[in-house]
């Protein structure tokens, strides 16, 4: 089912997104959804996917996986950002937060092995908010520092 707003197709509306290269560079841009898909490599023979960020819902990591052997570089920074933003979701109002219990949640759920470029998008609101951008910048900074401290970047 196509997302529509006021009778027009959302796929024709640009959305704000974050983009992380395999070298770890973070940038923000506004493009059509299919152009974001092309930027992550999603026009080849394979499939795209979304992994939700528990603490930044409804933002997802948008990635591409080829059907044949994947020889692209591991995206260490995007994986680190996913780790940072995939902890238990905070719930509450007026600066009072409680962690929502989740019996099925384990720390292993925060480990992901994305390869190639990764976009962080919000298809629910059709674009990142300023708050999302700030959280993604902070997660990027933390992930880069952690990777440098370990000698992995």
PDB file of C-alpha atoms in Angstrom:
ATOM      1  CA  UNK A   1       0.000   0.000   0.000  1.00  0.00           C
ATOM      2  CA  UNK A   2       1.359   3.395  -0.971  1.00  0.00           C
ATOM      3  CA  UNK A   3       1.619   6.118   1.661  1.00  0.00           C
ATOM      4  CA  UNK A   4      -0.386   9.120   0.607  1.00  0.00           C
ATOM      5  CA  UNK A   5      -0.944  12.551   2.038  1.00  0.00           C
ATOM      6  CA  UNK A   6      -3.727  14.739   0.685  1.00  0.00           C
ATOM      7  CA  UNK A   7      -4.104  12.453  -2.321  1.00  0.00           C
ATOM      8  CA  UNK A   8      -0.514  12.423  -3.578  1.00  0.00           C
ATOM      9  CA  UNK A   9       2.054   9.680  -3.426  1.00  0.00           C
ATOM     10  CA  UNK A  10       4.635  10.011  -0.639  1.00  0.00           C
ATOM     11  CA  UNK A  11       7.265   8.372  -2.831  1.00  0.00           C
ATOM     12  CA  UNK A  12       7.291  11.661  -4.753  1.00  0.00           C
ATOM     13  CA  UNK A  13       8.036  13.653  -1.590  1.00  0.00           C
ATOM     14  CA  UNK A  14      11.672  14.103  -0.503  1.00  0.00           C
ATOM     15  CA  UNK A  15      12.630  13.053   3.017  1.00  0.00           C
ATOM     16  CA  UNK A  16      15.435  14.129   5.331  1.00  0.00           C
ATOM     17  CA  UNK A  17      17.860  11.308   6.201  1.00  0.00           C
ATOM     18  CA  UNK A  18      21.299  10.584   7.648  1.00  0.00           C
ATOM     19  CA  UNK A  19      23.909   8.766   5.598  1.00  0.00           C
ATOM     20  CA  UNK A  20      26.948   6.885   6.936  1.00  0.00           C
ATOM     21  CA  UNK A  21      29.705   5.806   4.546  1.00  0.00           C
ATOM     22  CA  UNK A  22      31.868   2.738   5.151  1.00  0.00           C
ATOM     23  CA  UNK A  23      34.681   5.163   6.034  1.00  0.00           C
ATOM     24  CA  UNK A  24      32.511   6.437   8.901  1.00  0.00           C
ATOM     25  CA  UNK A  25      31.532   9.828   7.509  1.00  0.00           C
ATOM     26  CA  UNK A  26      28.108  11.122   8.592  1.00  0.00           C
ATOM     27  CA  UNK A  27      26.076  13.502   6.455  1.00  0.00           C
ATOM     28  CA  UNK A  28      22.476  14.637   6.224  1.00  0.00           C
ATOM     29  CA  UNK A  29      20.540  15.215   3.042  1.00  0.00           C
ATOM     30  CA  UNK A  30      17.032  15.357   1.605  1.00  0.00           C
ATOM     31  CA  UNK A  31      16.138  13.040  -1.280  1.00  0.00           C
ATOM     32  CA  UNK A  32      13.336  10.935  -2.688  1.00  0.00           C
ATOM     33  CA  UNK A  33      13.014   7.486  -1.115  1.00  0.00           C
ATOM     34  CA  UNK A  34      14.112   5.680  -4.299  1.00  0.00           C
ATOM     35  CA  UNK A  35      17.178   7.948  -4.512  1.00  0.00           C
ATOM     36  CA  UNK A  36      18.103   7.024  -0.923  1.00  0.00           C
ATOM     37  CA  UNK A  37      17.654   3.384  -1.905  1.00  0.00           C
ATOM     38  CA  UNK A  38      20.046   3.881  -4.827  1.00  0.00           C
ATOM     39  CA  UNK A  39      22.575   5.650  -2.575  1.00  0.00           C
ATOM     40  CA  UNK A  40      22.786   2.632  -0.236  1.00  0.00           C
ATOM     41  CA  UNK A  41      23.234   0.366  -3.287  1.00  0.00           C
ATOM     42  CA  UNK A  42      19.682  -0.933  -3.353  1.00  0.00           C
ATOM     43  CA  UNK A  43      19.272  -0.986  -7.103  1.00  0.00           C
ATOM     44  CA  UNK A  44      21.357  -4.131  -7.560  1.00  0.00           C
ATOM     45  CA  UNK A  45      20.290  -7.757  -7.326  1.00  0.00           C
ATOM     46  CA  UNK A  46      19.491  -8.123  -3.641  1.00  0.00           C
ATOM     47  CA  UNK A  47      17.144  -6.686  -1.073  1.00  0.00           C
ATOM     48  CA  UNK A  48      16.894  -3.707   1.207  1.00  0.00           C
ATOM     49  CA  UNK A  49      15.947  -3.901   4.854  1.00  0.00           C
ATOM     50  CA  UNK A  50      15.139  -1.821   7.902  1.00  0.00           C
ATOM     51  CA  UNK A  51      16.324  -2.370  11.476  1.00  0.00           C
ATOM     52  CA  UNK A  52      14.478  -0.299  14.081  1.00  0.00           C
ATOM     53  CA  UNK A  53      16.364   1.797  16.607  1.00  0.00           C
ATOM     54  CA  UNK A  54      14.620   1.011  19.892  1.00  0.00           C
ATOM     55  CA  UNK A  55      15.519   4.261  21.625  1.00  0.00           C
ATOM     56  CA  UNK A  56      14.868   6.452  18.574  1.00  0.00           C
ATOM     57  CA  UNK A  57      11.661   4.926  17.189  1.00  0.00           C
ATOM     58  CA  UNK A  58      10.459   5.209  14.403  1.00  0.00           C
ATOM     59  CA  UNK A  59      13.939   5.790  12.936  1.00  0.00           C
ATOM     60  CA  UNK A  60      15.431   2.753  11.205  1.00  0.00           C
ATOM     61  CA  UNK A  61      18.787   1.777   9.773  1.00  0.00           C
ATOM     62  CA  UNK A  62      18.102   1.301   6.058  1.00  0.00           C
ATOM     63  CA  UNK A  63      20.550  -1.040   4.323  1.00  0.00           C
ATOM     64  CA  UNK A  64      21.092  -3.210   1.253  1.00  0.00           C
ATOM     65  CA  UNK A  65      22.169  -6.845   1.082  1.00  0.00           C
ATOM     66  CA  UNK A  66      23.121  -8.340  -2.309  1.00  0.00           C
ATOM     67  CA  UNK A  67      21.963 -11.867  -3.121  1.00  0.00           C
ATOM     68  CA  UNK A  68      25.436 -12.894  -4.252  1.00  0.00           C
ATOM     69  CA  UNK A  69      28.555 -12.811  -2.054  1.00  0.00           C
ATOM     70  CA  UNK A  70      28.819  -9.548  -0.147  1.00  0.00           C
ATOM     71  CA  UNK A  71      32.398  -8.297  -0.359  1.00  0.00           C
ATOM     72  CA  UNK A  72      31.615  -4.748   0.775  1.00  0.00           C
ATOM     73  CA  UNK A  73      33.360  -3.304   3.848  1.00  0.00           C
ATOM     74  CA  UNK A  74      31.732  -3.650   7.239  1.00  0.00           C
ATOM     75  CA  UNK A  75      30.224  -0.319   8.259  1.00  0.00           C
ATOM     76  CA  UNK A  76      31.729  -0.168  11.750  1.00  0.00           C
ATOM     77  CA  UNK A  77      30.427   3.319  12.508  1.00  0.00           C
ATOM     78  CA  UNK A  78      26.832   2.593  11.432  1.00  0.00           C
ATOM     79  CA  UNK A  79      26.966  -0.625  13.467  1.00  0.00           C
ATOM     80  CA  UNK A  80      28.238   1.378  16.459  1.00  0.00           C
ATOM     81  CA  UNK A  81      25.482   3.947  16.029  1.00  0.00           C
ATOM     82  CA  UNK A  82      22.946   1.119  15.916  1.00  0.00           C
ATOM     83  CA  UNK A  83      24.386  -0.216  19.192  1.00  0.00           C
ATOM     84  CA  UNK A  84      24.165   3.219  20.816  1.00  0.00           C
ATOM     85  CA  UNK A  85      20.570   3.789  19.707  1.00  0.00           C
ATOM     86  CA  UNK A  86      19.197   0.289  20.218  1.00  0.00           C
ATOM     87  CA  UNK A  87      19.147   0.092  23.966  1.00  0.00           C
ATOM     88  CA  UNK A  88      15.852  -0.296  25.781  1.00  0.00           C
ATOM     89  CA  UNK A  89      13.442   2.415  24.699  1.00  0.00           C
ATOM     90  CA  UNK A  90      12.789   5.152  27.241  1.00  0.00           C
ATOM     91  CA  UNK A  91       9.139   5.864  27.994  1.00  0.00           C
ATOM     92  CA  UNK A  92       7.537   8.645  29.989  1.00  0.00           C
ATOM     93  CA  UNK A  93       6.512  12.270  29.909  1.00  0.00           C
ATOM     94  CA  UNK A  94       7.855  15.573  31.171  1.00  0.00           C
ATOM     95  CA  UNK A  95      11.454  14.384  31.513  1.00  0.00           C
ATOM     96  CA  UNK A  96      10.424  11.369  33.621  1.00  0.00           C
ATOM     97  CA  UNK A  97      11.616   8.244  31.880  1.00  0.00           C
ATOM     98  CA  UNK A  98      11.104   4.635  32.769  1.00  0.00           C
ATOM     99  CA  UNK A  99      12.569   1.774  30.846  1.00  0.00           C
ATOM    100  CA  UNK A 100       9.874  -0.382  29.354  1.00  0.00           C
ATOM    101  CA  UNK A 101      10.369  -3.993  30.450  1.00  0.00           C
ATOM    102  CA  UNK A 102      10.911  -6.412  27.589  1.00  0.00           C
ATOM    103  CA  UNK A 103      11.488 -10.049  28.483  1.00  0.00           C
ATOM    104  CA  UNK A 104      12.503 -10.881  24.915  1.00  0.00           C
ATOM    105  CA  UNK A 105      15.192  -8.178  24.705  1.00  0.00           C
ATOM    106  CA  UNK A 106      18.857  -9.193  25.056  1.00  0.00           C
ATOM    107  CA  UNK A 107      22.093  -7.225  24.540  1.00  0.00           C
ATOM    108  CA  UNK A 108      22.771  -9.418  21.482  1.00  0.00           C
ATOM    109  CA  UNK A 109      19.790  -7.698  19.840  1.00  0.00           C
ATOM    110  CA  UNK A 110      21.964  -4.574  19.695  1.00  0.00           C
ATOM    111  CA  UNK A 111      24.695  -6.274  17.647  1.00  0.00           C
ATOM    112  CA  UNK A 112      24.302  -5.902  13.912  1.00  0.00           C
ATOM    113  CA  UNK A 113      26.687  -6.416  11.000  1.00  0.00           C
ATOM    114  CA  UNK A 114      25.757  -3.919   8.328  1.00  0.00           C
ATOM    115  CA  UNK A 115      27.981  -3.713   5.255  1.00  0.00           C
ATOM    116  CA  UNK A 116      28.263  -0.880   2.789  1.00  0.00           C
ATOM    117  CA  UNK A 117      26.646   2.541   3.165  1.00  0.00           C
ATOM    118  CA  UNK A 118      23.716   2.872   5.572  1.00  0.00           C
ATOM    119  CA  UNK A 119      20.942   5.463   5.751  1.00  0.00           C
ATOM    120  CA  UNK A 120      19.013   6.295   8.899  1.00  0.00           C
ATOM    121  CA  UNK A 121      15.472   7.255   7.956  1.00  0.00           C
ATOM    122  CA  UNK A 122      12.017   7.828   9.429  1.00  0.00           C
ATOM    123  CA  UNK A 123       9.393   6.587   6.965  1.00  0.00           C
ATOM    124  CA  UNK A 124       6.609   7.027   9.513  1.00  0.00           C
ATOM    125  CA  UNK A 125       6.990  10.830   9.605  1.00  0.00           C
ATOM    126  CA  UNK A 126       8.660  10.927   6.177  1.00  0.00           C
ATOM    127  CA  UNK A 127      11.894  12.486   7.318  1.00  0.00           C
ATOM    128  CA  UNK A 128      14.124  12.969  10.321  1.00  0.00           C
ATOM    129  CA  UNK A 129      13.300  15.627  12.880  1.00  0.00           C
ATOM    130  CA  UNK A 130      15.867  17.979  14.387  1.00  0.00           C
ATOM    131  CA  UNK A 131      15.762  15.852  17.547  1.00  0.00           C
ATOM    132  CA  UNK A 132      16.536  12.732  15.495  1.00  0.00           C
ATOM    133  CA  UNK A 133      19.449  14.485  13.804  1.00  0.00           C
ATOM    134  CA  UNK A 134      20.903  15.553  17.162  1.00  0.00           C
ATOM    135  CA  UNK A 135      20.597  12.002  18.534  1.00  0.00           C
ATOM    136  CA  UNK A 136      22.229  10.551  15.404  1.00  0.00           C
ATOM    137  CA  UNK A 137      25.098  13.074  15.601  1.00  0.00           C
ATOM    138  CA  UNK A 138      25.671  12.209  19.267  1.00  0.00           C
ATOM    139  CA  UNK A 139      25.565   8.452  18.527  1.00  0.00           C
ATOM    140  CA  UNK A 140      28.011   8.973  15.641  1.00  0.00           C
ATOM    141  CA  UNK A 141      30.423  10.891  17.852  1.00  0.00           C
ATOM    142  CA  UNK A 142      30.244   8.216  20.572  1.00  0.00           C
ATOM    143  CA  UNK A 143      30.654   5.350  18.091  1.00  0.00           C
ATOM    144  CA  UNK A 144      33.647   6.978  16.380  1.00  0.00           C
ATOM    145  CA  UNK A 145      35.352   7.705  19.708  1.00  0.00           C
ATOM    146  CA  UNK A 146      34.743   4.158  20.956  1.00  0.00           C
ATOM    147  CA  UNK A 147      36.108   2.662  17.712  1.00  0.00           C
ATOM    148  CA  UNK A 148      39.196   4.921  17.795  1.00  0.00           C
ATOM    149  CA  UNK A 149      39.860   4.032  21.452  1.00  0.00           C
ATOM    150  CA  UNK A 150      39.889   0.360  20.468  1.00  0.00           C
ATOM    151  CA  UNK A 151      42.078   0.964  17.412  1.00  0.00           C
ATOM    152  CA  UNK A 152      39.344  -0.203  15.049  1.00  0.00           C
ATOM    153  CA  UNK A 153      39.069   3.083  13.186  1.00  0.00           C
TER     154      UNK A 153
END
